[in-house]
RNA sequence: GCCGGGGUGGCGAAACAGGUAUACGCAGCAGACUCAAAAUCUGCCGGGGGUAACCCCAUGUCGGUUCGAUUCCGACCCUCGGCACCA
């Protein structure tokens, strides 16, 4: 079929997508012995429409998949839906639609969007985490882990909205108040199920060393998050109850002799005990209970404390130390209590200054032997003990060992390893999630649902109203009989954290129809060879998925220790923000598509006006596309107007995958222009292609152009291996520029070769147009089956090369030398260059540095 | 507050292992085509000086290592991501 005269993306894309569909081009089949490549992008939350972040994420994944396909690998690229979660409940409240209905219709729409982008996805493996076929295995594994002791129950802290009588997510707490009610939020302790991820801390930490396909920054973040610290658990005896000991953990046992007070969290039993007959303290603890539970909030709040009036005994000196309650001590970390050494800890120092507590220096640091205000970093350094009695003169390690030994002798301490990592609380007091398969029986207590009764199906018709979990009012779900005694009982209404769903979906893709959680196919495809997703998931999701994989391996379900071999963390898509500020200080945000930007004659942005009223708006910064700033640009407009290939080329060209990408309409037009030029060039040249092989009498300029094409190809092939797709696109643009300028003897042959290289190189990024041109120009039927282009070394050969000449590191001239020139000849040529002569005359040449093929640096004095 | 990134022309960016800073594109300016506009094509395009050859300055700021630093080291400033119930 002849090529159309002009480029019509919608026609081309529809046609090519239909061919892929017909040929089942992306169906992945296990094939023993063939090298597989499992390319996975983080699955989307079905929020309604694709956003730019999705388009970017999945384009990167698709370019990698197609590249690996072109290299001959057996590629699996699946897709599915992270379908449980909070936004569906919010939509239900706003529109009165059940979360299930909202979610399924979003999935339908977003699936057509993904298909229109031409991703090489094996749709036969699609899954949604809200389907019982998927979440039954969450429940099944939960029960296995409960037996194993990895799942257990304890209390945990939640945000409580006292007006709506409901638990709030951190996101729903704004400045310490409930987002709907405006009520001051309180912390509340409730019973929850936990996963003992800390039991796996050592393994999760150690195996990071093997993840050399991960960005170093992500490994560092995980390492710090796990936070292994070696220290000493120290007991402070007290008389509050008989034989009582208050335990604290410290990494600085060498400073124990400098402890001047001890502080506990507001929720600590000793704090609650002390408050019994102390109204002021009760009020203070009440105050500590207000505000959100997030670590950022706690760490940035003003440090406050109050004395309990109680005291504990220093385990080594027998001194009496005051016991304080402090809002900076976290109940969830360690023992919920700390020993305070104001002389050598910044936070303790500030606290001691504020409340006039004694400061006792016990370490000689580079700042000296005292600790005067203001605080200096040096006070926290390791050093030699002073003012510490028998420990004087010991260094850090010796002091820690000696003190730990003495504590141990008194049964008041020992060396201990602790972790910053906390066990994973998976209970959520929400409707739209996997039901936790437990039954509450008044006689038997909490009883697991028998395996044969799985799945516990979530009723899909409920509409949450903001006042707690609707399952609590839904008798058909709630009421049941106890599997143990047969008496009347009620189901657990808490559901699982959605991180559970995303912790193993990549395993289910390998065998979506398996009658068990996973089957043997998982061992063919795993591990994921390349995982692509946002950097914001660097810690939680990736850590939970690693943990889950290790647990499943222990149960004999999979063979791999680690799920993701290589990880690519893509940057955010950001866009300009525009706003007007009302008199009450509130900002009204305007979408970039509704704003006209004025520039000066240098192209600098000077002002912006709103299209609807022509009045000026304020220009904010570049921020992550988000509803809150109304700066999201709908990718559908872009796809409708320019086609999928333009959207893909722009996305890949605008920035390297790991950096944030700034959204500009004009850049999109540039990408579209490039594809139009490519099409026009191909149509124009169609008749002259495949005309002749390159003859020996080709013009020098034609050979130079061929050299340029192969040099550009050489760089582009390297850029593909390191997934730097912006420069791959730039290489394709350069090739088209070079081909467009070609003329003379042999031009036809180079044009034919060059275009075939260009099409194949660009095909992973712009698969539709390159396929259409590939077949339309009769290079072949299916570009997916074409061999990956290779550099012809003979094309790169050149008789003469240009060297840069520097004098003392500054560029002073250029010289041409033959490719085989020796060092002496190069030096000679460099020294005799005219401008170089001017800069070395009257000076002594000290040495000459020759970097072969690149430059000469003449050092003079 | 703690942990981890980023900062290069008017803008997005390039420079893979310390070796020509600004490739490729956008915007802008000039020209061609057109009755005109759009589209398309061609040329120019970091700042300053100079008729020119060429020179000086410039990769967030300050300092260091080196024949040579966007790249390595130290301090600082700004900015973004995460902080366990957003996903």
Short mmCIF file of N, CA, C and O in Angstrom, two decimals, chain A residues 655-732:
data_model
loop_
_atom_site.label_atom_id
_atom_site.label_comp_id
_atom_site.label_asym_id
_atom_site.label_seq_id
_atom_site.Cartn_x
_atom_site.Cartn_y
_atom_site.Cartn_z
N UNK A 655 13.42 15.45 28.65
CA UNK A 655 14.32 15.31 29.80
C UNK A 655 14.73 13.84 29.92
O UNK A 655 13.99 12.96 29.47
N UNK A 656 15.89 13.56 30.51
CA UNK A 656 16.23 12.16 30.76
C UNK A 656 15.26 11.56 31.78
O UNK A 656 14.71 12.31 32.60
N UNK A 657 15.00 10.25 31.72
CA UNK A 657 13.95 9.63 32.53
C UNK A 657 13.99 9.96 34.02
O UNK A 657 12.95 10.12 34.63
N UNK A 658 15.17 10.09 34.60
CA UNK A 658 15.23 10.22 36.05
C UNK A 658 15.04 11.65 36.54
O UNK A 658 14.85 11.88 37.72
N UNK A 659 15.10 12.61 35.59
CA UNK A 659 14.92 14.01 36.02
C UNK A 659 13.47 14.41 35.93
O UNK A 659 12.68 13.84 35.21
N UNK A 660 13.13 15.52 36.63
CA UNK A 660 11.76 16.00 36.48
C UNK A 660 11.62 16.63 35.10
O UNK A 660 12.58 17.11 34.52
N UNK A 661 10.39 16.57 34.60
CA UNK A 661 10.12 17.00 33.23
C UNK A 661 9.22 18.23 33.27
O UNK A 661 8.16 18.20 33.88
N UNK A 662 9.67 19.29 32.62
CA UNK A 662 8.87 20.52 32.63
C UNK A 662 7.94 20.54 31.43
O UNK A 662 8.37 20.34 30.30
N UNK A 663 6.70 20.81 31.71
CA UNK A 663 5.70 20.78 30.67
C UNK A 663 5.64 22.11 29.90
O UNK A 663 5.51 23.16 30.48
N UNK A 664 5.81 22.05 28.57
CA UNK A 664 5.63 23.24 27.73
C UNK A 664 4.93 22.81 26.45
O UNK A 664 5.38 21.89 25.79
N UNK A 665 3.88 23.50 26.07
CA UNK A 665 3.16 23.19 24.82
C UNK A 665 4.08 23.27 23.62
O UNK A 665 4.00 22.48 22.70
N UNK A 666 4.93 24.30 23.61
CA UNK A 666 5.75 24.57 22.43
C UNK A 666 6.68 23.41 22.13
O UNK A 666 6.96 23.12 20.96
N UNK A 667 7.17 22.76 23.17
CA UNK A 667 8.05 21.62 22.96
C UNK A 667 7.32 20.49 22.25
O UNK A 667 7.90 19.77 21.44
N UNK A 668 6.04 20.34 22.53
CA UNK A 668 5.24 19.30 21.88
C UNK A 668 5.18 19.57 20.39
O UNK A 668 5.32 18.66 19.57
N UNK A 669 4.98 20.84 20.04
CA UNK A 669 4.94 21.18 18.62
C UNK A 669 6.25 20.83 17.93
O UNK A 669 6.27 20.39 16.78
N UNK A 670 7.35 21.04 18.62
CA UNK A 670 8.66 20.69 18.07
C UNK A 670 8.76 19.21 17.76
O UNK A 670 9.27 18.80 16.71
N UNK A 671 8.26 18.38 18.70
CA UNK A 671 8.30 16.94 18.50
C UNK A 671 7.43 16.55 17.31
O UNK A 671 7.81 15.70 16.50
N UNK A 672 6.29 17.20 17.21
CA UNK A 672 5.37 16.90 16.11
C UNK A 672 5.99 17.31 14.76
O UNK A 672 5.89 16.59 13.78
N UNK A 673 6.67 18.46 14.77
CA UNK A 673 7.33 18.96 13.57
C UNK A 673 8.36 17.95 13.07
O UNK A 673 8.48 17.70 11.88
N UNK A 674 9.10 17.38 14.01
CA UNK A 674 10.11 16.38 13.66
C UNK A 674 9.48 15.18 12.96
O UNK A 674 9.96 14.72 11.92
N UNK A 675 8.37 14.69 13.48
CA UNK A 675 7.72 13.52 12.87
C UNK A 675 7.16 13.87 11.49
O UNK A 675 7.24 13.06 10.56
N UNK A 676 6.64 15.08 11.36
CA UNK A 676 6.13 15.51 10.05
C UNK A 676 7.28 15.60 9.03
O UNK A 676 7.12 15.22 7.87
N UNK A 677 8.42 16.12 9.48
CA UNK A 677 9.58 16.23 8.58
C UNK A 677 10.07 14.84 8.18
O UNK A 677 10.45 14.59 7.03
N UNK A 678 10.04 13.91 9.15
CA UNK A 678 10.47 12.54 8.87
C UNK A 678 9.55 11.93 7.81
O UNK A 678 10.02 11.29 6.85
N UNK A 679 8.26 12.11 8.00
CA UNK A 679 7.29 11.55 7.06
C UNK A 679 7.50 12.15 5.66
O UNK A 679 7.59 11.42 4.66
N UNK A 680 7.60 13.49 5.62
CA UNK A 680 7.76 14.17 4.33
C UNK A 680 9.03 13.71 3.63
O UNK A 680 9.04 13.46 2.41
N UNK A 681 10.09 13.57 4.38
CA UNK A 681 11.37 13.13 3.80
C UNK A 681 11.22 11.72 3.22
O UNK A 681 11.66 11.44 2.10
N UNK A 682 10.58 10.84 3.99
CA UNK A 682 10.43 9.45 3.55
C UNK A 682 9.59 9.36 2.28
O UNK A 682 9.96 8.66 1.33
N UNK A 683 8.49 10.09 2.23
CA UNK A 683 7.62 10.07 1.06
C UNK A 683 8.38 10.61 -0.14
O UNK A 683 8.34 10.05 -1.24
N UNK A 684 9.11 11.69 0.10
CA UNK A 684 9.89 12.35 -0.95
C UNK A 684 10.94 11.42 -1.55
O UNK A 684 11.22 11.45 -2.74
N UNK A 685 11.55 10.60 -0.71
CA UNK A 685 12.67 9.78 -1.14
C UNK A 685 12.25 8.38 -1.56
O UNK A 685 13.10 7.59 -1.99
N UNK A 686 10.97 8.05 -1.40
CA UNK A 686 10.53 6.67 -1.57
C UNK A 686 11.02 6.05 -2.88
O UNK A 686 11.50 4.92 -2.90
N UNK A 687 10.94 6.83 -3.97
CA UNK A 687 11.30 6.29 -5.28
C UNK A 687 12.79 5.97 -5.40
O UNK A 687 13.16 5.00 -6.06
N UNK A 688 13.63 6.77 -4.76
CA UNK A 688 15.07 6.60 -4.95
C UNK A 688 15.72 5.61 -4.00
O UNK A 688 16.90 5.32 -4.09
N UNK A 689 14.92 5.05 -3.08
CA UNK A 689 15.52 4.14 -2.10
C UNK A 689 15.86 2.79 -2.74
O UNK A 689 15.31 2.44 -3.78
N UNK A 690 16.71 2.04 -2.09
CA UNK A 690 17.12 0.70 -2.55
C UNK A 690 17.69 0.75 -3.97
O UNK A 690 17.65 -0.23 -4.69
N UNK A 691 18.15 1.93 -4.43
CA UNK A 691 18.58 2.08 -5.81
C UNK A 691 19.89 1.36 -6.09
O UNK A 691 20.00 0.62 -7.05
N UNK A 692 20.86 1.57 -5.23
CA UNK A 692 22.18 1.04 -5.53
C UNK A 692 22.97 0.87 -4.25
O UNK A 692 22.66 1.47 -3.23
N UNK A 693 23.98 0.05 -4.29
CA UNK A 693 24.91 -0.05 -3.18
C UNK A 693 25.91 1.09 -3.29
O UNK A 693 26.09 1.68 -4.34
N UNK A 694 26.56 1.35 -2.17
CA UNK A 694 27.54 2.42 -2.16
C UNK A 694 28.76 2.02 -3.01
O UNK A 694 29.34 0.97 -2.83
N UNK A 695 29.09 2.88 -3.97
CA UNK A 695 30.22 2.58 -4.87
C UNK A 695 31.48 3.28 -4.39
O UNK A 695 31.43 4.21 -3.59
N UNK A 696 32.60 2.84 -4.92
CA UNK A 696 33.89 3.40 -4.52
C UNK A 696 34.06 4.85 -4.97
O UNK A 696 34.85 5.58 -4.40
N UNK A 697 33.26 5.26 -5.97
CA UNK A 697 33.44 6.62 -6.49
C UNK A 697 32.57 7.66 -5.77
O UNK A 697 32.37 8.76 -6.26
N UNK A 698 32.04 7.29 -4.58
CA UNK A 698 31.18 8.22 -3.86
C UNK A 698 31.93 9.50 -3.49
O UNK A 698 33.12 9.46 -3.20
N UNK A 699 31.17 10.60 -3.48
CA UNK A 699 31.77 11.90 -3.11
C UNK A 699 32.28 11.87 -1.67
O UNK A 699 31.70 11.21 -0.81
N UNK A 700 33.31 12.68 -1.42
CA UNK A 700 33.86 12.79 -0.07
C UNK A 700 32.80 13.29 0.91
O UNK A 700 32.67 12.80 2.03
N UNK A 701 31.98 14.26 0.48
CA UNK A 701 30.93 14.82 1.35
C UNK A 701 29.89 13.76 1.72
O UNK A 701 29.37 13.74 2.84
N UNK A 702 29.61 12.86 0.77
CA UNK A 702 28.65 11.78 1.03
C UNK A 702 29.23 10.79 2.04
O UNK A 702 28.55 10.34 2.96
N UNK A 703 30.50 10.50 1.87
CA UNK A 703 31.17 9.60 2.83
C UNK A 703 31.23 10.24 4.22
O UNK A 703 31.08 9.56 5.24
N UNK A 704 31.44 11.55 4.24
CA UNK A 704 31.47 12.26 5.53
C UNK A 704 30.11 12.20 6.20
O UNK A 704 30.01 12.01 7.42
N UNK A 705 29.05 12.33 5.40
CA UNK A 705 27.69 12.23 5.96
C UNK A 705 27.44 10.83 6.50
O UNK A 705 26.84 10.65 7.56
N UNK A 706 27.92 9.82 5.79
CA UNK A 706 27.75 8.45 6.24
C UNK A 706 28.50 8.23 7.55
O UNK A 706 28.02 7.56 8.47
N UNK A 707 29.71 8.84 7.63
CA UNK A 707 30.49 8.74 8.86
C UNK A 707 29.71 9.36 10.02
O UNK A 707 29.64 8.81 11.12
N UNK A 708 29.11 10.51 9.76
CA UNK A 708 28.34 11.21 10.78
C UNK A 708 27.17 10.35 11.27
O UNK A 708 26.89 10.27 12.47
N UNK A 709 26.50 9.68 10.32
CA UNK A 709 25.36 8.84 10.68
C UNK A 709 25.81 7.68 11.57
O UNK A 709 25.17 7.38 12.59
N UNK A 710 26.92 7.06 11.21
CA UNK A 710 27.38 5.93 12.02
C UNK A 710 27.94 6.37 13.36
O UNK A 710 27.81 5.65 14.36
N UNK A 711 28.55 7.56 13.38
CA UNK A 711 29.01 8.10 14.67
C UNK A 711 27.81 8.37 15.58
O UNK A 711 27.82 8.05 16.77
N UNK A 712 26.79 8.99 15.02
CA UNK A 712 25.58 9.29 15.78
C UNK A 712 24.92 8.00 16.26
O UNK A 712 24.48 7.90 17.40
N UNK A 713 24.90 6.99 15.38
CA UNK A 713 24.35 5.69 15.75
C UNK A 713 25.13 5.07 16.90
O UNK A 713 24.54 4.55 17.85
N UNK A 714 26.45 5.17 16.81
CA UNK A 714 27.30 4.59 17.86
C UNK A 714 26.93 5.17 19.23
O UNK A 714 26.77 4.45 20.21
N UNK A 715 26.78 6.50 19.27
CA UNK A 715 26.42 7.16 20.52
C UNK A 715 25.01 6.76 20.95
O UNK A 715 24.76 6.49 22.13
N UNK A 716 24.09 6.69 19.99
CA UNK A 716 22.70 6.38 20.32
C UNK A 716 22.57 4.96 20.89
O UNK A 716 21.78 4.71 21.80
N UNK A 717 23.38 4.03 20.38
CA UNK A 717 23.32 2.66 20.89
C UNK A 717 23.79 2.61 22.34
O UNK A 717 23.24 1.87 23.16
N UNK A 718 24.81 3.41 22.66
CA UNK A 718 25.26 3.51 24.05
C UNK A 718 24.16 4.13 24.91
O UNK A 718 23.84 3.64 26.00
N UNK A 719 23.54 5.18 24.38
CA UNK A 719 22.47 5.86 25.13
C UNK A 719 21.29 4.92 25.40
O UNK A 719 20.66 5.00 26.44
N UNK A 720 21.00 4.01 24.46
CA UNK A 720 19.95 3.02 24.69
C UNK A 720 20.32 2.12 25.86
O UNK A 720 19.47 1.84 26.71
N UNK A 721 21.56 1.68 25.93
CA UNK A 721 21.94 0.77 27.00
C UNK A 721 21.84 1.43 28.36
O UNK A 721 21.58 0.79 29.35
N UNK A 722 22.02 2.75 28.41
CA UNK A 722 21.90 3.41 29.72
C UNK A 722 20.57 4.11 29.86
O UNK A 722 20.38 4.96 30.75
N UNK A 723 19.62 3.80 28.95
CA UNK A 723 18.26 4.31 29.03
C UNK A 723 18.20 5.83 29.06
O UNK A 723 17.38 6.42 29.77
N UNK A 724 19.09 6.45 28.30
CA UNK A 724 19.03 7.92 28.21
C UNK A 724 18.36 8.27 26.89
O UNK A 724 19.02 8.54 25.89
N UNK A 725 17.02 8.26 26.94
CA UNK A 725 16.26 8.34 25.68
C UNK A 725 16.19 9.74 25.08
O UNK A 725 15.91 9.87 23.90
N UNK A 726 16.42 10.78 25.89
CA UNK A 726 16.38 12.12 25.32
C UNK A 726 17.47 12.29 24.26
O UNK A 726 17.25 12.90 23.22
N UNK A 727 18.64 11.72 24.49
CA UNK A 727 19.70 11.87 23.50
C UNK A 727 19.53 10.87 22.35
O UNK A 727 20.07 11.09 21.28
N UNK A 728 18.76 9.80 22.57
CA UNK A 728 18.43 8.90 21.46
C UNK A 728 17.56 9.66 20.44
O UNK A 728 17.80 9.61 19.24
N UNK A 729 16.56 10.38 20.96
CA UNK A 729 15.69 11.16 20.08
C UNK A 729 16.51 12.23 19.37
O UNK A 729 16.37 12.46 18.16
N UNK A 730 17.39 12.87 20.13
CA UNK A 730 18.23 13.91 19.53
C UNK A 730 19.11 13.31 18.43
O UNK A 730 19.34 13.96 17.39
N UNK A 731 19.58 12.08 18.61
CA UNK A 731 20.38 11.41 17.58
C UNK A 731 19.55 11.20 16.31
O UNK A 731 20.02 11.40 15.19
N UNK A 732 18.29 10.80 16.50
CA UNK A 732 17.41 10.58 15.34
C UNK A 732 17.19 11.90 14.59
O UNK A 732 17.17 11.94 13.36
#
